[in-house]
Coordinates of C-alpha atoms and ligand atoms in Angstrom, one line a residue:
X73 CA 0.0 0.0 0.0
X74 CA 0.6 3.5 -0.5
X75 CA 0.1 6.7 2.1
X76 CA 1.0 9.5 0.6
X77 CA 1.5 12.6 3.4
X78 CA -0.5 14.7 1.2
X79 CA -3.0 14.0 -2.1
X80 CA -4.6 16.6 -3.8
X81 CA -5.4 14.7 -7.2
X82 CA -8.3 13.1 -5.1
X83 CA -10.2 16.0 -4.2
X84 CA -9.2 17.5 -7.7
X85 CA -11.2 14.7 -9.1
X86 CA -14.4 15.5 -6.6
X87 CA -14.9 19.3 -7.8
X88 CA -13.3 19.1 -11.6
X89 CA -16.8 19.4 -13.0
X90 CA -17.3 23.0 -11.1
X91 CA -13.6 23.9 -11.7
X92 CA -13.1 23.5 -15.3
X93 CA -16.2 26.1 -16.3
X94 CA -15.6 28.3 -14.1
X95 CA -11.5 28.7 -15.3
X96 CA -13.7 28.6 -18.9
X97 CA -15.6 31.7 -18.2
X98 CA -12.9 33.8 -16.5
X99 CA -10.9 32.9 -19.8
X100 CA -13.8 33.8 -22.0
X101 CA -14.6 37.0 -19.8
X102 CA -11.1 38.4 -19.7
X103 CA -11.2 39.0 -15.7
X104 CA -8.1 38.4 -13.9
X105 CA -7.6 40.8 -11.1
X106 CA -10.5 41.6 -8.8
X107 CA -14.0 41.7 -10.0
X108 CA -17.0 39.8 -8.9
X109 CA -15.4 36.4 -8.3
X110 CA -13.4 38.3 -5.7
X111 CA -15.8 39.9 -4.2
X112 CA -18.2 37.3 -3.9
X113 CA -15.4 35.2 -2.2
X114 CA -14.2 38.0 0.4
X115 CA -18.5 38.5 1.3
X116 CA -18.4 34.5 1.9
X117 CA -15.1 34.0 3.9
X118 CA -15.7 36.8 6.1
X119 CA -19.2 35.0 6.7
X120 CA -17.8 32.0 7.0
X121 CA -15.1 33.1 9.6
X122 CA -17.5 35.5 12.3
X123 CA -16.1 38.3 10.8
X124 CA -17.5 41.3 9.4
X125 CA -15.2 42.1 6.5
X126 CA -12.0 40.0 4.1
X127 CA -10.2 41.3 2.1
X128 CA -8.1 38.5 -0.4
X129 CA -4.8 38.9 -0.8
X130 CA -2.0 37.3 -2.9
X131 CA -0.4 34.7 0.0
X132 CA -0.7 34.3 3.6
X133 CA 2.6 36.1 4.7
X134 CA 1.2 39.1 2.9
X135 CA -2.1 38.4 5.4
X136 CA 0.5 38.9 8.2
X137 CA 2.4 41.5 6.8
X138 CA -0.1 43.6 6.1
X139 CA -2.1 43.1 8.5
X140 CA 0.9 44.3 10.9
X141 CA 1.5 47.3 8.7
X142 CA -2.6 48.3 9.2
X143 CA -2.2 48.0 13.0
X144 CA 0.8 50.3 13.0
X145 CA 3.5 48.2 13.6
X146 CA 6.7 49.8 11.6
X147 CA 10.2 49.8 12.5
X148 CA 11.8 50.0 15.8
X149 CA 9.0 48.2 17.2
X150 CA 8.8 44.3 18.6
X151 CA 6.6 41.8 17.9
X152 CA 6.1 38.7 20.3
X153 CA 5.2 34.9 18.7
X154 CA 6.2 31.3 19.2
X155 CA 9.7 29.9 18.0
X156 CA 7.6 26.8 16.2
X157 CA 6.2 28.3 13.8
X158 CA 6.3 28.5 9.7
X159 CA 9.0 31.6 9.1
X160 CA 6.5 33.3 7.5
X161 CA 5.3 34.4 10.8
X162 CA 8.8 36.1 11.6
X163 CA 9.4 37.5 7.9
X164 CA 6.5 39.1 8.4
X165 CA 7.4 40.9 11.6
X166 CA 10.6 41.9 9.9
X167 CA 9.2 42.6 6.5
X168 CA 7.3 45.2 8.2
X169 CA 10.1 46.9 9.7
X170 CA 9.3 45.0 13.3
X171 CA 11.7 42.7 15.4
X172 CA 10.3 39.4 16.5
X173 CA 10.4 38.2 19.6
X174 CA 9.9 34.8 21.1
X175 CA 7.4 33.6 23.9
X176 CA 7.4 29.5 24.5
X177 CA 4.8 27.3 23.8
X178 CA 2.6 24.8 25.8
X179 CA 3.8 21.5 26.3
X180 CA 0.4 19.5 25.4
X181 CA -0.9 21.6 22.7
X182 CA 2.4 23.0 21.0
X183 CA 0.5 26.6 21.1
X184 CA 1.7 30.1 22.5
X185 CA 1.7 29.5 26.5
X186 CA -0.4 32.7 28.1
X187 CA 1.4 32.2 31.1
X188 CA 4.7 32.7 29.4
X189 CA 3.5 35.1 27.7
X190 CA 2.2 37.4 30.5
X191 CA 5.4 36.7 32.5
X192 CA 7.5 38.1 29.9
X193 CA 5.3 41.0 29.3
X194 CA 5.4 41.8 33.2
X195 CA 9.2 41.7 33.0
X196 CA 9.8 43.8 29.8
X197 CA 7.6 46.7 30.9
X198 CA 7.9 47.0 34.3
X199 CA 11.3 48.8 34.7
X200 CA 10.2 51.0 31.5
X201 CA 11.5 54.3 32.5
X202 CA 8.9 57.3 32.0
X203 CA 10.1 58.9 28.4
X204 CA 11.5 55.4 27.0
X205 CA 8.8 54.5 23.9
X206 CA 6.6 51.7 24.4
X207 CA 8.1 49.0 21.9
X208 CA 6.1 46.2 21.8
X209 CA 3.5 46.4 19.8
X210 CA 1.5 43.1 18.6
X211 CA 1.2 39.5 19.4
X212 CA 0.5 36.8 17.2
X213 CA -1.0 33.8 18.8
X214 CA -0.1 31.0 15.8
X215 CA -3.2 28.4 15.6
X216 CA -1.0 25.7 14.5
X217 CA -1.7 22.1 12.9
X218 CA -5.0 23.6 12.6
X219 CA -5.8 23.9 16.9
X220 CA -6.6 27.4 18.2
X221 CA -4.5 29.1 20.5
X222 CA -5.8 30.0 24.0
X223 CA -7.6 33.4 22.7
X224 CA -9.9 34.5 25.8
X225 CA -6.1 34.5 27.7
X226 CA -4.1 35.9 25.0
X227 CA -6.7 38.5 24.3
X228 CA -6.8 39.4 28.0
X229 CA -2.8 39.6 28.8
X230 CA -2.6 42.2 25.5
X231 CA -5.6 44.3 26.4
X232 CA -3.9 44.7 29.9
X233 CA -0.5 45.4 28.3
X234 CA -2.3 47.5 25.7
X235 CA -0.4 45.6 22.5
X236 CA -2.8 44.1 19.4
X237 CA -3.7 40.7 18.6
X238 CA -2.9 39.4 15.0
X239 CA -3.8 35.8 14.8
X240 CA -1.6 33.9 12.7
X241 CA -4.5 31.2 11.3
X242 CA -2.8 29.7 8.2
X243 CA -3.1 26.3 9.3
X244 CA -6.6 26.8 11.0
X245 CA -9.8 27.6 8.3
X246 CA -12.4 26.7 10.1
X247 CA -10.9 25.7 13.5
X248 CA -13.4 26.9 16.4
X249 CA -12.5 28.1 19.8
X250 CA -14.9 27.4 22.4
X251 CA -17.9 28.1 19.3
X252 CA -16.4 30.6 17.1
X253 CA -14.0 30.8 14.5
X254 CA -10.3 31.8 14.6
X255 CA -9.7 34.5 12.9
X256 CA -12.5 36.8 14.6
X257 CA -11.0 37.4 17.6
X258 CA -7.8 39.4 17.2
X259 CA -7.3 42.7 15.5
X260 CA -6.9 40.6 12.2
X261 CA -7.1 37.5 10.9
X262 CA -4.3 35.8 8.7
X263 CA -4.8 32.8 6.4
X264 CA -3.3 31.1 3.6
X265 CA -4.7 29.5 0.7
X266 CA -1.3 27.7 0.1
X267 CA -2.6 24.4 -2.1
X268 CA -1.7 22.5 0.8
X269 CA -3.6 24.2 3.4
X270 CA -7.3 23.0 4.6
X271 CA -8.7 25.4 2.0
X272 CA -6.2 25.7 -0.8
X273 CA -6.1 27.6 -4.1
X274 CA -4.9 26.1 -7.3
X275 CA -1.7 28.3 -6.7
X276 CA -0.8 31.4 -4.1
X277 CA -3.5 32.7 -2.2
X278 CA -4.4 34.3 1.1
X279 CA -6.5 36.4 2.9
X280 CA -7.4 38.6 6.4
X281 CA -10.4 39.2 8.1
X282 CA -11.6 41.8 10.4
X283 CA -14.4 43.1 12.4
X284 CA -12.5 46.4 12.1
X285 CA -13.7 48.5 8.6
X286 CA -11.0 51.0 9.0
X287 CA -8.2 47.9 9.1
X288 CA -10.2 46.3 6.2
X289 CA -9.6 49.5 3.9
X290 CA -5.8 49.8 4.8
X291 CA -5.4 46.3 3.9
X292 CA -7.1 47.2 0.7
X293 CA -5.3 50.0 -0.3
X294 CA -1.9 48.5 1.2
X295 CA -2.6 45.1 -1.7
X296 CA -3.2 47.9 -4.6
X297 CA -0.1 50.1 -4.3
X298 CA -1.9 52.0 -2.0
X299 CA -4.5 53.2 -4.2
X300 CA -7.1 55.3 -3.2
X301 CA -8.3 55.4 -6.6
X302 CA -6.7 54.0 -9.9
X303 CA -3.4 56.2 -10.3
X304 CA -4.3 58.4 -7.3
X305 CA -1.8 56.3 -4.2
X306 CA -2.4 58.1 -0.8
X307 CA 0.8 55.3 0.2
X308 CA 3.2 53.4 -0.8
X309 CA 1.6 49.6 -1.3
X310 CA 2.5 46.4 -2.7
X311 CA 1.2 44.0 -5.5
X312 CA -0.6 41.6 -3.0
X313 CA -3.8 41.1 -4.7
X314 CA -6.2 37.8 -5.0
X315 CA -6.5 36.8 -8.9
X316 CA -9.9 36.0 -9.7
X317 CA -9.4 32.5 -10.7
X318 CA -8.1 31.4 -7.5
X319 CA -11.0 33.4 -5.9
X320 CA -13.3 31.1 -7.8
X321 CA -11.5 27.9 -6.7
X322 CA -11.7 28.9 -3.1
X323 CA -15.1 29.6 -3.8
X324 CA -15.9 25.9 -4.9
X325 CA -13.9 24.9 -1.9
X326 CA -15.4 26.6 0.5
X327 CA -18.8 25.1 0.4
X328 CA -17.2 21.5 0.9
X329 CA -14.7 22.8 3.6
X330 CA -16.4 22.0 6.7
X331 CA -17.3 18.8 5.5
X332 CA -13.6 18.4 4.7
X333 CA -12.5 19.7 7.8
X334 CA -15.1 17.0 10.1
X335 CA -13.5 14.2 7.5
X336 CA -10.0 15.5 9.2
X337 CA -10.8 15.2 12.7
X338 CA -12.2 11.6 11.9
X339 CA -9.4 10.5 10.5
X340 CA -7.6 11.9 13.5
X341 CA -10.2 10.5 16.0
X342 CA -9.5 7.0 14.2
X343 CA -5.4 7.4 14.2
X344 CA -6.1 8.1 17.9
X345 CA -8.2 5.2 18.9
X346 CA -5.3 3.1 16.8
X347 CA -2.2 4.5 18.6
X348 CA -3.0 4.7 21.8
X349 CA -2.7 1.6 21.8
X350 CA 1.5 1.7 21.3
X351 CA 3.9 2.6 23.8
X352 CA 6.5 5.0 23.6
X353 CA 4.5 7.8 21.5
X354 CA 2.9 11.0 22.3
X355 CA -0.8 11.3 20.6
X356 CA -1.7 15.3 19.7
X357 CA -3.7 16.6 22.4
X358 CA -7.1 18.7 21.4
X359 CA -8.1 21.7 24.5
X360 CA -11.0 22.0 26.2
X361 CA -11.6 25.1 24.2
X362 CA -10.6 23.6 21.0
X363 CA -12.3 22.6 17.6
X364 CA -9.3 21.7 15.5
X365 CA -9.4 20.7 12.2
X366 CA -6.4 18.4 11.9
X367 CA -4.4 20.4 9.1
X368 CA -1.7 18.3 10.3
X369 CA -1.6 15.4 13.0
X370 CA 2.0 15.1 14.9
X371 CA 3.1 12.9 16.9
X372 CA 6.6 12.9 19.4
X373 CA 8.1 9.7 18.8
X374 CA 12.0 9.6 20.6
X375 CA 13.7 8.4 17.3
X376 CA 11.5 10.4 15.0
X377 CA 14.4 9.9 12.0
X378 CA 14.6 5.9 12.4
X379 CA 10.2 5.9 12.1
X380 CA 10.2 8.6 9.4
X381 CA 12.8 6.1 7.4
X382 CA 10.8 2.9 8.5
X383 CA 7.2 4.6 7.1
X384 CA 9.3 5.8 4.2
X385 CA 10.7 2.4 3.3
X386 CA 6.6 1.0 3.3
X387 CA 5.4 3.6 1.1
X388 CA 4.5 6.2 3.3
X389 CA 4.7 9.9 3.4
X390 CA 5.7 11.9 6.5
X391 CA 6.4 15.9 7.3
X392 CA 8.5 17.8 9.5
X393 CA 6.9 20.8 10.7
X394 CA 9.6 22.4 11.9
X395 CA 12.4 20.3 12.7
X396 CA 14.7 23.8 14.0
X397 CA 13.0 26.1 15.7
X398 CA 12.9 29.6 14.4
X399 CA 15.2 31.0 17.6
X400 CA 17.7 28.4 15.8
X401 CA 18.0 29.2 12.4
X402 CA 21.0 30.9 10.4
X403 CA 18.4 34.0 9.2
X404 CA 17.9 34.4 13.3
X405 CA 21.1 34.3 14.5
X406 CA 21.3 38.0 14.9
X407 CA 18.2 37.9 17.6
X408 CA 20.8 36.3 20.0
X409 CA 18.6 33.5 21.2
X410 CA 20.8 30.2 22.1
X411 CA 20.2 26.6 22.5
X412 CA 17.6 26.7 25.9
X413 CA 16.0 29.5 25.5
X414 CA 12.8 27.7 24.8
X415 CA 13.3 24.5 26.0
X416 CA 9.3 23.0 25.4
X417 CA 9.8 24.1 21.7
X418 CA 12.7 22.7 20.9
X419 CA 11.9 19.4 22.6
X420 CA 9.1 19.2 20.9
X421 CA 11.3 19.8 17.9
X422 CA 13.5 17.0 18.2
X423 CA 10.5 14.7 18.7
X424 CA 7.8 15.7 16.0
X425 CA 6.8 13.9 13.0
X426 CA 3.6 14.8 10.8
X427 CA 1.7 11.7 9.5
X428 CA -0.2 12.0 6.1
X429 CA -3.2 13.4 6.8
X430 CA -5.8 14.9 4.5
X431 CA -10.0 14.3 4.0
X432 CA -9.7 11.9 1.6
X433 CA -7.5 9.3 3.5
X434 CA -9.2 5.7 4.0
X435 CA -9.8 3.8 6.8
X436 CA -7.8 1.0 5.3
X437 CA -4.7 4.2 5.1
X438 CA -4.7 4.9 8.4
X439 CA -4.8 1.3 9.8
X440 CA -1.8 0.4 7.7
X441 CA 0.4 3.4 8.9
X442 CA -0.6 2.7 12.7
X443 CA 0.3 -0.9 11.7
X444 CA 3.5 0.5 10.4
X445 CA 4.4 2.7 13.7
X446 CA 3.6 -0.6 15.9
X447 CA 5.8 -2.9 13.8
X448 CA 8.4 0.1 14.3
X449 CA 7.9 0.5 17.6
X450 CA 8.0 -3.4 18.8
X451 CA 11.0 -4.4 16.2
Ligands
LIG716 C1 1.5 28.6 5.3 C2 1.7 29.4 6.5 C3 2.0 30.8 6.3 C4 2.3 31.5 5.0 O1 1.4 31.4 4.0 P1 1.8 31.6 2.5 O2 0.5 31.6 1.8 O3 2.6 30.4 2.1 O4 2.5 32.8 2.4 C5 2.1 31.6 7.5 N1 2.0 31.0 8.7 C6 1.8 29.7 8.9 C7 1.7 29.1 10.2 C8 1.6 28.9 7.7 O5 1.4 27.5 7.9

């Protein structure tokens, strides 16, 4: 048998009968860049996520990046997030002119820990003296593998230390925290429509959302050169914009995506009732609070390079996501973090191994790769 970690032919084949006319009539229409399809999309998403307004943009790490830029982050200022993330968390802090800065995570569900977080705000800003300027500026809570951060905390800790909230929700479409959807809690919400992600376009795609009309604009005029009208810039922008095609893909998507999304947590319901069984592993951990919708199941395993050979060797697909925490990395180096600075995340780091996991995998899938882990484990 075969696992791949990832299979996007499958669902291709599910939605090809919708996809094909629609690329048709954008062909036939001439409409690229904007127009209806994109509208109709952002009126849905933002629906869709408990938000009031969406604005689609070219990737995710333009979502962040922007969406820093419309809160008023700019340079000389910090911005605080988790070592385990994607980079395009941190190149968007720096992108925008920002330093990042690093809070640990929690050891059962891999996500920002409040408690770390409020015990490094109290330590930065208490010996403030009175003319120094306020520096930090934002946090962004990461929902990652698709499993909300701990936003009622989060929130709280950065209303009291008066910094914003940008939620970093590329991994989490969909993902509910305690009944409502991530990305409508913070200042912004990021997300990606990387092909991989829960909902993916048929190339680059991303996208905020907002309760906040004012934000909403900025981000608007920040994708479109900072056009206030065509050839009249109030700002300098970027070329961050949504193409229409992919807006109609998403738009396909989106009406399957919670059915997608409850396929997920099945298949991660049924790995879980199949390794708990095995010794010797850790099984992802969903909060109280949390909805999650499985964009990626880890598990720790001790030799995580001897299994990810062994599933390799029997046909199946595995991830890394990340195997060196940001803190770590060459592009960091000048932050001045050092091995044990965040000791949870880079345990966790050393341990982690994504198994495949998309809607579309059988029964018959998963029960071979726990098989697999059990044969590993035992031999
Ligand atoms: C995918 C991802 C991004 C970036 O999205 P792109 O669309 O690839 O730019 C940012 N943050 C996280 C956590 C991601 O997984």
């Amino acid at each position: 048998m075969n696992v791949p970690f990832l299979d996007l032919k499958v669902q291709y084949k599910q939605i090809e009968h919708e996809v094909l006319p629609m690329v048709t009539e954008a062909m036939t229409n001439g409409a690229f860049i904007g127009g209806p399809q994109v509208l109709g999309f952002e009126k849905e998403f933002a629906e869709f996520c408990d938000s009031k307004y969406c604005a689609g943009l070219n990737s995710g790490t333009d979502a962040l990046r922007f969406a820093l830029m419309a809160v008023g982050v700019g340079p000389g200022d910090e911005v605080i997030t988790v070592p385990n993330t994607f980079i395009a968390t941190t190149e968007a802090i720096s992108q925008s002119g920002a330093t990042p800065v690093f809070v640990d995570i929690d050891k059962r569900t891999y996500n920002m820990d409040p408690q770390k977080l409020e015990d490094f705000l109290k330590k930065r800003l208490k010996p403030q003296t009175s003319n120094l300027k306020p520096t930090l500026k934002a946090v962004i809570p990461v929902h990652l593998y698709g499993q909300p951060a701990d936003m009622d905390l989060i929130l709280d800790i950065a209303q009291t230390h008066n910094i914003k909230v940008i939620e970093d929700a590329c991994q989490a479409h969909g993902a509910l925290y305690n009944n409502r959807k991530v990305g409508s809690f913070g200042s912004v919400g990021c997300f990606s429509f990387y092909p991989g992600k829960n909902l993916g376009a048929y190339g680059e795609g991303g996208a905020i959302v907002t309760q906040d009309e004012e934000i909403a604009n900025k981000i608007r005029m920040i994708r479109d050169h900072g056009q206030a009208k065509k050839y009249f810039h109030d700002m300098e922008g970027y070329n961050g914009r949504l193409d229409a095609i992919q807006a109609g893909v998403l738009r396909i998507k989106l009406r399957r995506l919670s059915d997608w999304n409850q396929s997920r947590r099945e298949n991660a319901a049924y790995y879980n009732e199949l390794l708990s069984k095995i010794e010797g592993i850790t099984l992802p951990v969903e909060a109280d609070f949390a909805n999650s919708v499985y964009h990626l199941y880890v598990i720790l395993v001790d030799d995580r390079e001897g299994l990810q050979q062994f599933l390799s060797d029997k046909g199946i697909g595995t991830g890394l996501h990340y195997p060196l925490p940001l803190h770590l990395q060459k592009a960091y180096a000048h932050l001045g973090y050092k091995n044990g600075s965040f000791p949870v995340t880079e345990s966790v780091a050393k341990k982690l191994i994504s198994l495949p996991m998309f809607p579309e995998l059988t029964r018959e899938q998963i029960e071979y790769v726990a098989e697999s882990i059990k044969e590993f484990i035992n031999r």
